[in-house]
CSV table of C-alpha atoms in Angstrom, one decimal:
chain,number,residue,atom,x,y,z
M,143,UNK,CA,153.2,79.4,141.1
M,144,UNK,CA,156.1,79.1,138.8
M,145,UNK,CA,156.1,77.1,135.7
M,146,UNK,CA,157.8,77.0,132.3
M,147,UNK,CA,155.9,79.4,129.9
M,148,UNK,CA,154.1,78.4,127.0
M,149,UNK,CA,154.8,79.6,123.4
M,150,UNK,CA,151.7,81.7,123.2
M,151,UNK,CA,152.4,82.9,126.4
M,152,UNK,CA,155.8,84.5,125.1
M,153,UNK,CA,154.1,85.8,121.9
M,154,UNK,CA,152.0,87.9,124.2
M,155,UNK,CA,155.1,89.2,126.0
M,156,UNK,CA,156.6,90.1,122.4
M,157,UNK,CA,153.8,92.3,121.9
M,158,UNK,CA,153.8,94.4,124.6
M,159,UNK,CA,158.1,94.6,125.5
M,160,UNK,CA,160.1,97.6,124.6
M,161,UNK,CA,163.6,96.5,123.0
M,162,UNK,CA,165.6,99.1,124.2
M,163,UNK,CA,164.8,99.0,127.5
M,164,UNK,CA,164.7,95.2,127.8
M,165,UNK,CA,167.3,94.6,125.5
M,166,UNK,CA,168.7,91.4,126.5
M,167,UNK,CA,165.1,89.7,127.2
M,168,UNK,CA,163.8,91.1,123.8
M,169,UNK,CA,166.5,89.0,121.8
M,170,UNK,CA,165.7,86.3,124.4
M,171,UNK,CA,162.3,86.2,122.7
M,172,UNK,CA,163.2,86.7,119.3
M,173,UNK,CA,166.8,85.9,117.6
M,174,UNK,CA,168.2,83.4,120.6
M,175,UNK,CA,164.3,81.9,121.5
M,176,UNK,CA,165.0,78.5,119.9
M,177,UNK,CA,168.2,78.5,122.6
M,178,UNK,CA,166.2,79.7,125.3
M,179,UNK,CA,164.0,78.6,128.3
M,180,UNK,CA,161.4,80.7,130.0
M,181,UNK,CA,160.2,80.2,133.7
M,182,UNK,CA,157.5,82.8,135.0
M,183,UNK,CA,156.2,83.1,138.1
M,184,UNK,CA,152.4,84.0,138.7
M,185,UNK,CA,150.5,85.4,141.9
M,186,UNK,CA,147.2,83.2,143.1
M,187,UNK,CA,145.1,85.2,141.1
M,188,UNK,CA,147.2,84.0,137.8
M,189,UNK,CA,149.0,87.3,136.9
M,190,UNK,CA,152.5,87.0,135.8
M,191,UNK,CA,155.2,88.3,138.2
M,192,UNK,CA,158.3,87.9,135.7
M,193,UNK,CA,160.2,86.1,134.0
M,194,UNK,CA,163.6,84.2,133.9
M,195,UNK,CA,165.0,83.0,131.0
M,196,UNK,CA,168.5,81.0,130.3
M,197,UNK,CA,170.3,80.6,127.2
M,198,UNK,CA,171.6,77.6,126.6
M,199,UNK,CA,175.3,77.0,124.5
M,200,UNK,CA,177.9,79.7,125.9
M,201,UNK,CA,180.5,79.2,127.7
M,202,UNK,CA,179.0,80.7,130.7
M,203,UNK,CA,175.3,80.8,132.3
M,204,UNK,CA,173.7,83.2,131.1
M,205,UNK,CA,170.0,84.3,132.2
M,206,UNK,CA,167.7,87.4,131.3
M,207,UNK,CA,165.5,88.8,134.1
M,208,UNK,CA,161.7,90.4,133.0
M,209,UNK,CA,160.4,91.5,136.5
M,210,UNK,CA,156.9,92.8,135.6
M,211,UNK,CA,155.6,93.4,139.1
M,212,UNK,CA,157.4,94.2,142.7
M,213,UNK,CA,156.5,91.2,144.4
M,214,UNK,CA,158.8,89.3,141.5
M,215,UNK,CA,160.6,87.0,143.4
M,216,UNK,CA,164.3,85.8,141.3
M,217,UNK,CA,165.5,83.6,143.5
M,218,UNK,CA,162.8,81.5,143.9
M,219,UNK,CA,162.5,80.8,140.2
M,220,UNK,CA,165.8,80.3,139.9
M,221,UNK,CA,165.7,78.0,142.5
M,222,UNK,CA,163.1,75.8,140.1
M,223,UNK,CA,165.2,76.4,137.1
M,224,UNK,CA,168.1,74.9,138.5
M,225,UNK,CA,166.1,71.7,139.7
M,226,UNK,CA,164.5,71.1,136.0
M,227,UNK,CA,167.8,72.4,134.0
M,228,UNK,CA,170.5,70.2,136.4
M,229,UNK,CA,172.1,73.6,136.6
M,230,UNK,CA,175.3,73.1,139.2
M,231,UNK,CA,175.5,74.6,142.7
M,232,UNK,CA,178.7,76.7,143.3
M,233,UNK,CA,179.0,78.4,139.5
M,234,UNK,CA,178.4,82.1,138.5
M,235,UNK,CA,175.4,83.3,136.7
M,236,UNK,CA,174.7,86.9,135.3
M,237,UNK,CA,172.2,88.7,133.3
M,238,UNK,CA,172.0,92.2,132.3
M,239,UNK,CA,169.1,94.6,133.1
M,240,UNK,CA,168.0,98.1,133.0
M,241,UNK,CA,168.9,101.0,136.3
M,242,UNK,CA,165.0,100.2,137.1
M,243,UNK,CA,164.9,96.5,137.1
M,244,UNK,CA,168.2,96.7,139.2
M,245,UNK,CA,166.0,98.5,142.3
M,246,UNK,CA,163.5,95.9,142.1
M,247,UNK,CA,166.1,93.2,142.1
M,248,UNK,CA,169.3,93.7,144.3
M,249,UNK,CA,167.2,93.4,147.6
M,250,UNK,CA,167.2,89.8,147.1
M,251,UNK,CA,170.7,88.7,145.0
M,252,UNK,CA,174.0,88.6,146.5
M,253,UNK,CA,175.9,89.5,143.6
M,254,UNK,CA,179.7,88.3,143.5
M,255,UNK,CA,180.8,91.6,142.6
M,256,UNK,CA,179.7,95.1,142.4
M,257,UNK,CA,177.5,95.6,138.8
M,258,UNK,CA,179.3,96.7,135.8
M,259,UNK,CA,177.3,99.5,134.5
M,260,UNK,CA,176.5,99.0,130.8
M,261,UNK,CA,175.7,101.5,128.5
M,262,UNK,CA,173.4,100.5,125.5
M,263,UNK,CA,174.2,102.4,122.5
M,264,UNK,CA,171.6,103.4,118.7
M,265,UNK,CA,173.4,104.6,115.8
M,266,UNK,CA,171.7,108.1,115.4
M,267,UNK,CA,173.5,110.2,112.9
M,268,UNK,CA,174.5,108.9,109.9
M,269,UNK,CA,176.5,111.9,108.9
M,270,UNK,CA,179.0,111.0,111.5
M,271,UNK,CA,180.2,107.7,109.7
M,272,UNK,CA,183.4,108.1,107.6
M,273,UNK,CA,183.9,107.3,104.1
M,274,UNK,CA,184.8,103.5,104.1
M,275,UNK,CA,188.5,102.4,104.5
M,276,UNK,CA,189.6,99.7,101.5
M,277,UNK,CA,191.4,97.8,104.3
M,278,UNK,CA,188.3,96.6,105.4
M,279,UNK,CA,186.9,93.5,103.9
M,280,UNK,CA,184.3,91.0,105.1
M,281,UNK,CA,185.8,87.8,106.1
M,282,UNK,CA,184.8,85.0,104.2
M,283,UNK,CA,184.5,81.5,105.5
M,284,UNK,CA,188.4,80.5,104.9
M,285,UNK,CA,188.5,83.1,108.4
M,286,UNK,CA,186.2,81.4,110.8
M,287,UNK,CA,189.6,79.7,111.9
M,288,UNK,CA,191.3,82.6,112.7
M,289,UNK,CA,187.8,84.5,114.0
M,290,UNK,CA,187.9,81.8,117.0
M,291,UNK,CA,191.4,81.8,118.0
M,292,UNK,CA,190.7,85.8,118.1
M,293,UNK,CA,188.0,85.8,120.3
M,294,UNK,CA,189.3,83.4,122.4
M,295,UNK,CA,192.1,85.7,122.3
M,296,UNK,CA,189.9,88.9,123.4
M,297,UNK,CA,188.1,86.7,125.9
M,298,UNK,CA,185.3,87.5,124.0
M,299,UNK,CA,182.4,85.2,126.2
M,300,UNK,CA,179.6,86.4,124.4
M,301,UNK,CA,180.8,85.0,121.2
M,302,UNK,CA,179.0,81.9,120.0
M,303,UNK,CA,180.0,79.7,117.0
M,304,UNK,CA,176.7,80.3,115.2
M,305,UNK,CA,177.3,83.8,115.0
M,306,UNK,CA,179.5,83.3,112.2
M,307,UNK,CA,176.5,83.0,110.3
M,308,UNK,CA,176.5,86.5,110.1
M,309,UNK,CA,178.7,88.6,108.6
M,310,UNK,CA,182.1,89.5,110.2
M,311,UNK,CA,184.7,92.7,109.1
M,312,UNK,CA,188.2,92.5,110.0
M,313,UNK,CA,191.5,93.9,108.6
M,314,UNK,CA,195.0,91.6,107.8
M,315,UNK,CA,198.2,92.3,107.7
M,316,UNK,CA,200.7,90.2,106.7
M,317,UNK,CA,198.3,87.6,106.6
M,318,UNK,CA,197.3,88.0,110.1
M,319,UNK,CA,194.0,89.0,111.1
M,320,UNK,CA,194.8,92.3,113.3
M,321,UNK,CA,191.3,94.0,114.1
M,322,UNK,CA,187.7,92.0,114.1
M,323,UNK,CA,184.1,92.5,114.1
M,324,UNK,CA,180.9,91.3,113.8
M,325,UNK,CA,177.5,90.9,115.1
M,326,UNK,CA,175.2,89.2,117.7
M,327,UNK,CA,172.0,90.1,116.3
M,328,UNK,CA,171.8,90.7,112.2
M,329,UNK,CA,168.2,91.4,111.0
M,330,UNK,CA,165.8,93.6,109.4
M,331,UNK,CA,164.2,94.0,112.9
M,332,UNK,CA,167.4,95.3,114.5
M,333,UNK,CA,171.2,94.7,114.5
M,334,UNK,CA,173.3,94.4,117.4
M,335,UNK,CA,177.2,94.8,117.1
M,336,UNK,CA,179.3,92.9,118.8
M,337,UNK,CA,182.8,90.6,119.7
M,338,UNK,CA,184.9,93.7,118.1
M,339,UNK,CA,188.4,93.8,119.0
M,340,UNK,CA,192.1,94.8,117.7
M,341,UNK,CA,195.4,93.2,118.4
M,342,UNK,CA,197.4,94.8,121.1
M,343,UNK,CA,200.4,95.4,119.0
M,344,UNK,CA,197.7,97.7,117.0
M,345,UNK,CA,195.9,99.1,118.9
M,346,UNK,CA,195.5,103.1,118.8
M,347,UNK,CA,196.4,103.0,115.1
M,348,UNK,CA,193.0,103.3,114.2
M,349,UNK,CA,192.1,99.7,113.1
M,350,UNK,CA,188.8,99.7,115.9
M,351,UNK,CA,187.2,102.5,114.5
M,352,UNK,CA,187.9,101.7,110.9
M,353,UNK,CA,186.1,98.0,111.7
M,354,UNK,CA,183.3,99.9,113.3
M,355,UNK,CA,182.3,101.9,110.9
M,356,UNK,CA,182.6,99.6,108.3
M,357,UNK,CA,179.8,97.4,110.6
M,358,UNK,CA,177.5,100.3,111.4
M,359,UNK,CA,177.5,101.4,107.8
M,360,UNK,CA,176.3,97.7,106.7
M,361,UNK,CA,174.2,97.4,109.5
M,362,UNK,CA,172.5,100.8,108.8
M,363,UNK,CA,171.9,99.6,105.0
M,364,UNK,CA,169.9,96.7,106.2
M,365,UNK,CA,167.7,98.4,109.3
M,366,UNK,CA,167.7,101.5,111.1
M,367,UNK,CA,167.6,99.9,114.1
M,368,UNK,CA,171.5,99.7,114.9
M,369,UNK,CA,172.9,98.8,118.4
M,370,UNK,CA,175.7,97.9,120.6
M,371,UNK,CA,176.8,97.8,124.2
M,372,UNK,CA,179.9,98.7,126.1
M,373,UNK,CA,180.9,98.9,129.4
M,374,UNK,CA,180.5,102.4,131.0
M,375,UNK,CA,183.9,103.2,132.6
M,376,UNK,CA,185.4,102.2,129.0
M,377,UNK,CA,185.5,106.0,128.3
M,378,UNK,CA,187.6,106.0,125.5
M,379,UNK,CA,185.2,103.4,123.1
M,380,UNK,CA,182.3,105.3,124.5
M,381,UNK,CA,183.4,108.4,122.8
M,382,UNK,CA,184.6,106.3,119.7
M,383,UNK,CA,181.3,105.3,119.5
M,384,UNK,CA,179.9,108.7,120.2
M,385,UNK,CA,182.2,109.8,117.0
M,386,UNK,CA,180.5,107.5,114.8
M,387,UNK,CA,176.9,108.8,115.5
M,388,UNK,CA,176.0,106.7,118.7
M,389,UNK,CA,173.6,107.8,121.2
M,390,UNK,CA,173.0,106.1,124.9
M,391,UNK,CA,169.8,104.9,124.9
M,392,UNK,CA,169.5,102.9,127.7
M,393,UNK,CA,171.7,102.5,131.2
M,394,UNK,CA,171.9,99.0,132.5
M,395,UNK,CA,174.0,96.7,134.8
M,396,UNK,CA,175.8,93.5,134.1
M,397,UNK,CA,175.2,91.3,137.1
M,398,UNK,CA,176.8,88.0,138.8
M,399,UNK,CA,175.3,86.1,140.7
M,400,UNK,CA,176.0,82.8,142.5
M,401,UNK,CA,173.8,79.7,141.4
């Protein structure tokens, strides 16, 4: 059987997920659940399989897998999502998942591209973190303009309007905003970096790193629970990371998928 869950029926998964290694489907259930749909599929007995979930409001599709058992089937509740959503035949979907999740799944998706491996990254060490930089501020509202256009410059997908609503860092010259950062997830559970990104006429001048530490050391005053992800063959921000006291917690792939 596969059916929409039900809001309790969430609050138990909640209690039992671990964050790190369910990353995506954690802030599925928490930060992005009032944007969010959950399907599950159960055997005849009643027992939950997994889960699919979809976010609604990027600019892509963008679903979370929970497989819970082996005889999970994707596809099929997929297939049922895409009936109930109106979800178009034809366009790309992806989610991210963990190395383990990936053996249970890829049997069953035809994936439009090899997976992107994914590395999920804690802040560990605070002693790593330089002293701050004064030519980092935090943008106030009169930027959101200028935010946009920069993401949209990046080709940032993951950025959503509402995340303005937490805090961004960035550095100007000239009255131009040169390097950018923010966050995906700002709580006191946990904080999750994210749309970061430096001009290409400045790049390798420093500006990244300065915007990075600047977002780690606020994130780290508000929980200890500081994350962000990056692609794995990105070598050199995985050892700029590394330099500011980040440690791989958790491997993953980024998959596509056709609907």
């Amino acid at each position: 059987m596969i059916r929409k869950l039900l809001a309790e029926e969430l609050g138990r998964l909640l209690e039992t997920i671990n964050r790190e290694q369910h990353f995506l489907y954690y802030s599925y259930l928490t930060f992005r659940k009032n944007q969010t749909v959950h399907y599950g599929q159960f055997s005849e007995c009643g027992e939950l399989l997994g889960v699919t979930a979809f976010l609604k409001g990027l600019s892509f599709y963008a679903f979370s897998v929970y497989p819970l058992q082996t005889s999970f089937r994707f596809r099929s509740v997929l297939t049922r999502m895409k009936r109930d959503l109106e979800l178009p035949d034809g366009e790309i979907g992806s989610f991210i998942v963990n190395e383990d999740e990936w053996e249970v799944l890829n049997a069953e998706i035809d994936v439009m591209k090899p997976p992107a491996g994914i590395l999920l990254m804690k802040h560990r060490h605070l002693e790593d973190l330089p002293l701050g930089d004064d030519e980092v501020f935090r943008l106030d509202p009169s930027y959101f303009d200028m935010i946009e256009s920069k993401m949209a410059e990046f080709h940032s997908m993951a950025f959503a309007r509402e995340e303005l609503h937490n805090p961004f860092y960035g550095v100007v010259q000239d009255q131009e905003l040169i390097a950018v950062g923010g966050y995906h997830i700002y709580s006191d559970d946990y904080v999750e970096l994210g749309n970061i990104g430096t001009d290409a006429a400045w790049r390798r001048q420093g500006y990244g790193k300065k915007v990075c530490a600047e977002l780690t050391r606020k994130g780290r005053a508000t929980t200890p629970h500081v994350y962000l992800n990056v692609l794995e063959d990105n070598l050199s921000a995985v050892r700029l990371y590394q330099s500011l006291g980040y440690v791989t917690v958790c491997k993953q792939y980024i998959v596509e998928f056709g609907l």
